[in-house]
Amino acid sequence: MELQQDPTLLWFIAIYGILMVGIGIFMSKKVAGSEDFVLAGKSLGPFVLMGTLLATWTGSGSISGGETSMAFSYGILPSLMMMLPTLVGIIILYVVAPKIREHGKFTVAGILESKYGRTSRNIASVIIILAYVGIVSYQMKGFGFILNLTTGMTVQAGTMIGAAMIIFLAMIGGLRSVSQTDAISGFLMVGGLIITVPTIIMVAGGWSEIVANVPESHMSATGGLTTIQMIGYLMPSLFLLLGDQNMYQRLASSKGDKSAKRAQMGWLIAMIVISPSISLIAFASRSLFPDIDPGMALMATTVAMPVAIGGILLAAAASFIITTGNSYLLSAATNLTYDLYGKYVNKDASDKKLLAMTRIFIVALGVFAFVIISYFPTVLSVQMYAYTVYGAGLTPAVLAVFFWKRVNAVGGVSSMIAGVVATLTWEIVLGQPFEVNSVVVAVPVAVIVLIVATLMTTSGSQAVKATKAS
């Protein structure tokens, strides 16, 4: 089937965009200070919290990279396996959530500082900013794919429009407005995908026709990938999720532990619906449009279905992208404000000044994200890189704060440095040997360094006390 633009679908995107901007402006009037802006006044109930967790985690990484690119490039089974790290991560966060709320910090860097000292906070801030700007960048490109598909405008021009919308929604009301737009978008995603799956399978001629039109390797367990390569695609999302500042901030923004637990259970159930749906739609797209960019697989199906269903799916795709982009942008700007500006540039900054600086940093980092996306050939490549920098550099040290009382500053800081250095060495210096993602090397290195450095720098008496305490 030939892929043709359908400008009619743009109306669905326009309606969604106007609705989101209107809600953002309305909620921005309720922002009373920096805590309102960053943590929504710790007022999120289970329904809104579930929606914002869902919408923040499921973005362009899923519909342009992740499950979509895996289904198109390697087959249905590898794509379905991409759901497993998310489910495991949500279950672990369910256990950690009360401890996150106890810390009462705005950022993951703040949590690390409470255990490992100021050096860890500085390193963490840099890691978070680098990783999150990368994540924001491919959300912008995902929106560029949508506008290219509907209007025929270049992906670059569409990316610029996506950047403007992401920056505006993050800047106008912070988490106070982002959480509300996320909640609406999250439920739009679920509805749009549920409608689309049976429709696209029928349009593609049924399951047997789809299977007949894809390469034989696409029906194997790993789609031609080696076991170690498959693990390299599964691990990054798990280790990002387990230490993701966005998730920590949202859990800290809930009304209480009861609301957080209900929201996380709803999030888990929603992901069991969303992730396989994305995989099935993208796999059907491989049968219909074998020669397109893998990142456009899901969105391409919108032009093959009835306009109403295609428009709903495209609006859902836009909601994936915009909500994830503005959430990660807000989170990265929060680090700049509280962990760097507030600590070193203006220690006596007023609450009003901190709020103003957060908005300025949102714009600056948003522009930076738009610039760097041109340096990565595919959405999947930048996704794996950003996830690994974060997951290897921060997650082992963060989880140790909650689960290993014996861990010390030397172990935590050494682990963070080792994780980042291993990632950069594998990806940039060595050029990703054997086409294996760096996470396979970087995460084990970070964990081993964390344990060894802690044990080597803990005296015998300290070790006994730590063991008794744990």
CSV table of C-alpha atoms in Angstrom, one decimal, residues 19-333:
chain,number,residue,atom,x,y,z
A,19,LEU,CA,-7.7,21.6,24.3
A,20,MET,CA,-4.3,21.0,25.9
A,21,VAL,CA,-3.3,24.7,25.6
A,22,GLY,CA,-6.6,25.8,27.1
A,23,ILE,CA,-6.2,23.5,30.1
A,24,GLY,CA,-2.6,24.5,30.5
A,25,ILE,CA,-3.5,28.2,30.7
A,26,PHE,CA,-6.5,27.6,33.0
A,27,MET,CA,-4.4,25.5,35.5
A,28,SER,CA,-1.5,28.0,35.3
A,29,LYS,CA,-3.7,30.5,37.2
A,30,LYS,CA,-3.7,28.1,40.2
A,31,VAL,CA,0.1,28.1,40.6
A,32,ALA,CA,0.8,29.8,43.9
A,33,GLY,CA,4.5,29.1,44.2
A,34,SER,CA,7.4,26.8,43.3
A,35,GLU,CA,6.0,23.7,45.1
A,36,ASP,CA,2.8,24.1,43.2
A,37,PHE,CA,4.8,24.4,39.9
A,38,VAL,CA,7.1,21.4,40.6
A,39,LEU,CA,4.9,19.1,42.8
A,40,ALA,CA,1.4,20.3,42.1
A,41,GLY,CA,1.0,21.2,45.7
A,42,LYS,CA,1.2,17.5,46.6
A,43,SER,CA,-2.5,17.3,45.7
A,44,LEU,CA,-2.8,14.6,43.1
A,45,GLY,CA,-5.5,12.0,43.6
A,46,PRO,CA,-5.3,8.4,42.3
A,47,PHE,CA,-7.2,9.1,39.0
A,48,VAL,CA,-5.0,12.1,37.9
A,49,LEU,CA,-1.8,10.5,39.3
A,50,MET,CA,-2.5,7.3,37.3
A,51,GLY,CA,-3.0,9.3,34.1
A,52,THR,CA,0.1,11.4,34.5
A,53,LEU,CA,2.3,8.3,35.3
A,54,LEU,CA,0.9,6.6,32.3
A,55,ALA,CA,1.2,9.6,29.9
A,56,THR,CA,4.7,10.5,31.1
A,57,TRP,CA,6.2,7.1,30.7
A,58,THR,CA,4.5,6.2,27.4
A,59,GLY,CA,5.7,8.7,24.8
A,60,SER,CA,7.5,8.9,21.5
A,61,GLY,CA,9.9,6.3,22.9
A,62,SER,CA,7.0,3.8,22.5
A,63,ILE,CA,5.3,5.0,19.3
A,64,SER,CA,8.4,6.0,17.4
A,65,GLY,CA,11.0,3.9,19.1
A,66,GLY,CA,10.5,1.0,21.6
A,67,GLU,CA,7.7,-1.3,20.8
A,68,THR,CA,7.0,0.4,17.4
A,69,SER,CA,10.5,0.2,15.9
A,70,MET,CA,11.0,-3.3,17.4
A,71,ALA,CA,7.8,-4.7,15.8
A,72,PHE,CA,8.6,-3.1,12.5
A,73,SER,CA,12.3,-4.1,12.4
A,74,TYR,CA,12.4,-7.4,14.3
A,75,GLY,CA,8.9,-8.8,14.7
A,76,ILE,CA,6.0,-9.2,17.1
A,77,LEU,CA,7.6,-11.3,19.8
A,78,PRO,CA,10.6,-9.0,20.4
A,79,SER,CA,8.2,-6.1,20.5
A,80,LEU,CA,5.9,-7.8,23.0
A,81,MET,CA,8.9,-8.5,25.3
A,82,MET,CA,9.5,-4.7,25.5
A,83,MET,CA,6.5,-4.6,27.9
A,84,LEU,CA,8.2,-6.8,30.5
A,85,PRO,CA,10.7,-4.2,31.9
A,86,THR,CA,7.9,-1.7,32.4
A,87,LEU,CA,5.8,-4.1,34.3
A,88,VAL,CA,8.7,-5.2,36.5
A,89,GLY,CA,9.7,-1.6,37.1
A,90,ILE,CA,6.2,-0.5,38.2
A,91,ILE,CA,6.0,-3.4,40.7
A,92,ILE,CA,9.3,-2.4,42.2
A,93,LEU,CA,8.3,1.3,42.4
A,94,TYR,CA,5.1,0.2,44.2
A,95,VAL,CA,7.4,-1.0,47.0
A,96,VAL,CA,9.6,2.0,46.9
A,97,ALA,CA,6.9,4.7,46.7
A,98,PRO,CA,6.4,5.3,50.5
A,99,LYS,CA,10.2,5.7,50.9
A,100,ILE,CA,10.2,8.3,48.1
A,101,ARG,CA,7.5,10.3,49.8
A,102,GLU,CA,9.4,10.2,53.1
A,103,HIS,CA,12.4,11.9,51.5
A,104,GLY,CA,10.3,14.9,50.4
A,105,LYS,CA,12.8,16.0,47.8
A,106,PHE,CA,12.1,17.8,44.6
A,107,THR,CA,14.7,15.9,42.6
A,108,VAL,CA,16.5,12.5,42.5
A,109,ALA,CA,19.8,14.5,43.0
A,110,GLY,CA,18.4,15.7,46.3
A,111,ILE,CA,17.7,12.2,47.4
A,112,LEU,CA,21.3,11.2,46.5
A,113,GLU,CA,22.8,14.1,48.3
A,114,SER,CA,21.0,13.1,51.5
A,115,LYS,CA,23.0,9.8,51.4
A,116,TYR,CA,26.2,10.5,49.4
A,117,GLY,CA,26.8,14.2,49.8
A,118,ARG,CA,27.1,17.2,47.6
A,119,THR,CA,29.3,15.6,44.9
A,120,SER,CA,26.7,13.0,44.1
A,121,ARG,CA,24.1,15.8,43.7
A,122,ASN,CA,26.2,17.6,41.2
A,123,ILE,CA,27.0,14.5,39.2
A,124,ALA,CA,23.4,13.4,39.2
A,125,SER,CA,22.2,16.8,38.0
A,126,VAL,CA,24.4,16.7,35.0
A,127,ILE,CA,23.4,13.1,34.2
A,128,ILE,CA,19.7,13.9,34.5
A,129,ILE,CA,19.9,17.0,32.3
A,130,LEU,CA,21.9,15.2,29.6
A,131,ALA,CA,19.5,12.2,29.5
A,132,TYR,CA,16.3,14.1,29.8
A,133,VAL,CA,17.2,16.6,27.1
A,134,GLY,CA,17.8,13.6,24.8
A,135,ILE,CA,14.4,12.1,25.7
A,136,VAL,CA,12.7,15.5,25.1
A,137,SER,CA,14.4,15.7,21.7
A,138,TYR,CA,12.9,12.6,20.2
A,139,GLN,CA,9.5,13.6,21.5
A,140,MET,CA,9.8,16.7,19.3
A,141,LYS,CA,10.8,14.5,16.3
A,142,GLY,CA,7.9,12.2,16.9
A,143,PHE,CA,5.6,15.2,16.5
A,144,GLY,CA,7.4,16.1,13.3
A,145,PHE,CA,6.6,12.6,12.0
A,146,ILE,CA,2.9,13.3,12.7
A,147,LEU,CA,2.8,16.6,10.8
A,148,ASN,CA,4.8,15.1,8.0
A,149,LEU,CA,2.3,12.3,7.7
A,150,THR,CA,-0.8,14.6,7.7
A,151,THR,CA,0.4,17.6,5.8
A,152,GLY,CA,3.5,16.6,3.9
A,153,MET,CA,5.6,19.3,5.6
A,154,THR,CA,9.1,18.3,6.3
A,155,VAL,CA,9.9,16.4,9.5
A,156,GLN,CA,12.2,19.2,10.5
A,157,ALA,CA,9.5,21.8,10.3
A,158,GLY,CA,7.1,19.6,12.1
A,159,THR,CA,9.7,19.0,14.8
A,160,MET,CA,10.0,22.7,15.3
A,161,ILE,CA,6.2,23.0,15.9
A,162,GLY,CA,6.3,20.1,18.3
A,163,ALA,CA,9.2,21.8,20.2
A,164,ALA,CA,7.2,25.0,20.5
A,165,MET,CA,4.1,23.2,21.9
A,166,ILE,CA,6.1,21.0,24.4
A,167,ILE,CA,8.0,24.1,25.7
A,168,PHE,CA,4.9,26.1,26.1
A,169,LEU,CA,2.9,23.5,28.0
A,170,ALA,CA,5.8,22.8,30.4
A,171,MET,CA,6.4,26.5,31.0
A,172,ILE,CA,2.9,27.7,31.5
A,173,GLY,CA,1.8,25.8,34.6
A,174,GLY,CA,4.4,23.2,35.5
A,175,LEU,CA,3.2,20.0,37.0
A,176,ARG,CA,-0.1,21.7,38.1
A,177,SER,CA,-1.1,21.9,34.5
A,178,VAL,CA,1.0,19.1,33.1
A,179,SER,CA,-0.7,16.5,35.4
A,180,GLN,CA,-4.1,17.5,34.2
A,181,THR,CA,-3.3,17.4,30.5
A,182,ASP,CA,-1.4,14.1,31.1
A,183,ALA,CA,-4.5,12.5,32.7
A,184,ILE,CA,-6.7,13.4,29.8
A,185,SER,CA,-4.1,12.3,27.3
A,186,GLY,CA,-3.5,9.0,29.1
A,187,PHE,CA,-7.1,7.9,28.8
A,188,LEU,CA,-7.2,9.1,25.2
A,189,MET,CA,-4.3,6.8,24.5
A,190,VAL,CA,-6.0,3.8,26.0
A,191,GLY,CA,-9.3,4.4,24.1
A,192,GLY,CA,-7.6,5.2,20.8
A,193,LEU,CA,-5.4,2.0,20.8
A,194,ILE,CA,-8.3,-0.3,21.8
A,195,ILE,CA,-10.3,0.9,18.9
A,196,THR,CA,-7.4,0.7,16.4
A,197,VAL,CA,-6.1,-2.8,17.0
A,198,PRO,CA,-9.1,-4.8,15.5
A,199,THR,CA,-9.6,-2.1,12.8
A,200,ILE,CA,-6.0,-2.2,11.5
A,201,ILE,CA,-5.9,-6.0,11.5
A,202,MET,CA,-9.1,-6.1,9.3
A,203,VAL,CA,-7.7,-3.4,7.0
A,204,ALA,CA,-4.5,-5.4,6.6
A,205,GLY,CA,-6.5,-8.4,5.5
A,206,GLY,CA,-6.4,-10.4,8.7
A,207,TRP,CA,-3.7,-11.9,10.8
A,208,SER,CA,-2.7,-14.6,8.3
A,209,GLU,CA,-2.3,-12.0,5.6
A,210,ILE,CA,-0.1,-9.9,7.9
A,211,VAL,CA,2.1,-12.8,8.7
A,212,ALA,CA,2.5,-13.8,5.1
A,213,ASN,CA,3.7,-10.3,4.2
A,214,VAL,CA,6.5,-9.9,6.8
A,215,PRO,CA,10.0,-11.6,6.7
A,216,GLU,CA,10.1,-15.1,8.2
A,217,SER,CA,12.5,-13.9,10.9
A,218,HIS,CA,9.8,-11.5,12.2
A,219,MET,CA,7.9,-14.5,13.6
A,220,SER,CA,10.8,-15.9,15.6
A,221,ALA,CA,11.4,-15.3,19.3
A,222,THR,CA,14.2,-12.7,18.8
A,223,GLY,CA,13.6,-11.6,15.2
A,224,GLY,CA,17.2,-12.3,14.2
A,225,LEU,CA,18.7,-10.6,17.3
A,226,THR,CA,21.1,-12.5,19.4
A,227,THR,CA,20.2,-13.1,23.1
A,228,ILE,CA,22.6,-10.5,24.3
A,229,GLN,CA,21.3,-7.9,21.7
A,230,MET,CA,17.8,-8.6,22.9
A,231,ILE,CA,18.8,-8.0,26.5
A,232,GLY,CA,20.5,-4.8,25.4
A,233,TYR,CA,17.1,-3.5,24.2
A,234,LEU,CA,15.2,-4.7,27.3
A,235,MET,CA,17.4,-3.4,30.1
A,236,PRO,CA,17.5,0.4,29.4
A,237,SER,CA,13.8,1.1,30.0
A,238,LEU,CA,13.8,-1.0,33.2
A,239,PHE,CA,16.8,0.9,34.7
A,240,LEU,CA,15.4,4.3,33.5
A,241,LEU,CA,12.0,3.6,35.1
A,242,LEU,CA,13.5,2.4,38.4
A,243,GLY,CA,15.4,5.7,38.9
A,244,ASP,CA,13.3,8.0,36.8
A,245,GLN,CA,13.0,11.5,38.5
A,246,ASN,CA,9.7,12.1,36.7
A,247,MET,CA,8.1,9.1,38.4
A,248,TYR,CA,9.6,10.0,41.8
A,249,GLN,CA,8.3,13.6,41.5
A,250,ARG,CA,4.8,12.3,40.6
A,251,LEU,CA,4.7,9.8,43.4
A,252,ALA,CA,5.9,12.6,45.8
A,253,SER,CA,3.0,14.8,44.4
A,254,SER,CA,0.3,12.4,45.5
A,255,LYS,CA,-2.1,13.1,48.3
A,256,GLY,CA,-0.8,10.1,50.3
A,257,ASP,CA,0.5,6.5,50.1
A,258,LYS,CA,-3.0,5.2,49.5
A,259,SER,CA,-3.5,7.4,46.4
A,260,ALA,CA,-0.1,6.5,45.1
A,261,LYS,CA,-0.7,2.7,45.4
A,262,ARG,CA,-4.1,2.9,43.6
A,263,ALA,CA,-2.6,5.0,40.9
A,264,GLN,CA,0.3,2.6,40.3
A,265,MET,CA,-2.1,-0.4,40.1
A,266,GLY,CA,-4.1,1.5,37.5
A,267,TRP,CA,-0.9,2.3,35.6
A,268,LEU,CA,0.1,-1.4,35.6
A,269,ILE,CA,-3.2,-2.5,34.2
A,270,ALA,CA,-3.2,0.3,31.5
A,271,MET,CA,0.3,-0.7,30.4
A,272,ILE,CA,-0.9,-4.3,29.9
A,273,VAL,CA,-3.4,-2.9,27.4
A,274,ILE,CA,-1.2,-0.2,25.8
A,275,SER,CA,2.1,-1.9,25.1
A,276,PRO,CA,0.8,-5.0,23.2
A,277,SER,CA,-1.6,-2.7,21.3
A,278,ILE,CA,1.3,-0.6,20.0
A,279,SER,CA,3.2,-3.8,19.1
A,280,LEU,CA,0.2,-5.2,17.1
A,281,ILE,CA,-0.5,-2.0,15.2
A,282,ALA,CA,3.2,-1.5,14.3
A,283,PHE,CA,3.5,-5.1,13.2
A,284,ALA,CA,0.4,-4.7,10.9
A,285,SER,CA,2.0,-1.6,9.5
A,286,ARG,CA,5.1,-3.6,8.5
A,287,SER,CA,2.8,-5.7,6.3
A,288,LEU,CA,1.1,-2.6,4.8
A,289,PHE,CA,4.1,-0.2,4.5
A,290,PRO,CA,7.3,-2.2,4.3
A,291,ASP,CA,9.5,0.6,3.1
A,292,ILE,CA,8.8,3.4,5.6
A,293,ASP,CA,11.0,4.7,8.5
A,294,PRO,CA,10.5,2.3,11.4
A,295,GLY,CA,9.7,5.2,13.6
A,296,MET,CA,6.6,6.0,11.5
A,297,ALA,CA,5.1,2.5,11.6
A,298,LEU,CA,2.3,3.2,14.1
A,299,MET,CA,1.4,6.6,12.8
A,300,ALA,CA,1.4,5.4,9.1
A,301,THR,CA,-1.6,3.2,9.9
A,302,THR,CA,-3.7,6.3,10.5
A,303,VAL,CA,-4.0,6.9,6.7
A,304,ALA,CA,-5.1,3.4,6.0
A,305,MET,CA,-8.1,3.4,8.3
A,306,PRO,CA,-11.4,5.2,8.3
A,307,VAL,CA,-10.8,8.9,9.0
A,308,ALA,CA,-12.5,9.0,12.4
A,309,ILE,CA,-10.5,6.1,13.8
A,310,GLY,CA,-7.3,7.2,12.2
A,311,GLY,CA,-7.8,10.7,13.6
A,312,ILE,CA,-8.4,9.4,17.1
A,313,LEU,CA,-5.2,7.3,16.9
A,314,LEU,CA,-3.2,10.2,15.6
A,315,ALA,CA,-4.5,12.4,18.4
A,316,ALA,CA,-3.6,9.7,20.9
A,317,ALA,CA,-0.1,9.5,19.3
A,318,ALA,CA,0.2,13.3,19.7
A,319,SER,CA,-0.8,13.0,23.3
A,320,PHE,CA,1.9,10.4,23.9
A,321,ILE,CA,4.5,12.7,22.6
A,322,ILE,CA,3.5,16.1,24.0
A,323,THR,CA,2.8,14.8,27.5
A,324,THR,CA,6.1,12.9,27.8
A,325,GLY,CA,8.1,15.8,26.3
A,326,ASN,CA,6.8,18.5,28.6
A,327,SER,CA,7.1,16.2,31.6
A,328,TYR,CA,10.8,15.4,31.0
A,329,LEU,CA,11.5,19.0,30.1
A,330,LEU,CA,10.0,20.3,33.3
A,331,SER,CA,11.9,17.7,35.3
A,332,ALA,CA,15.3,18.6,33.7
A,333,ALA,CA,14.6,22.3,34.3
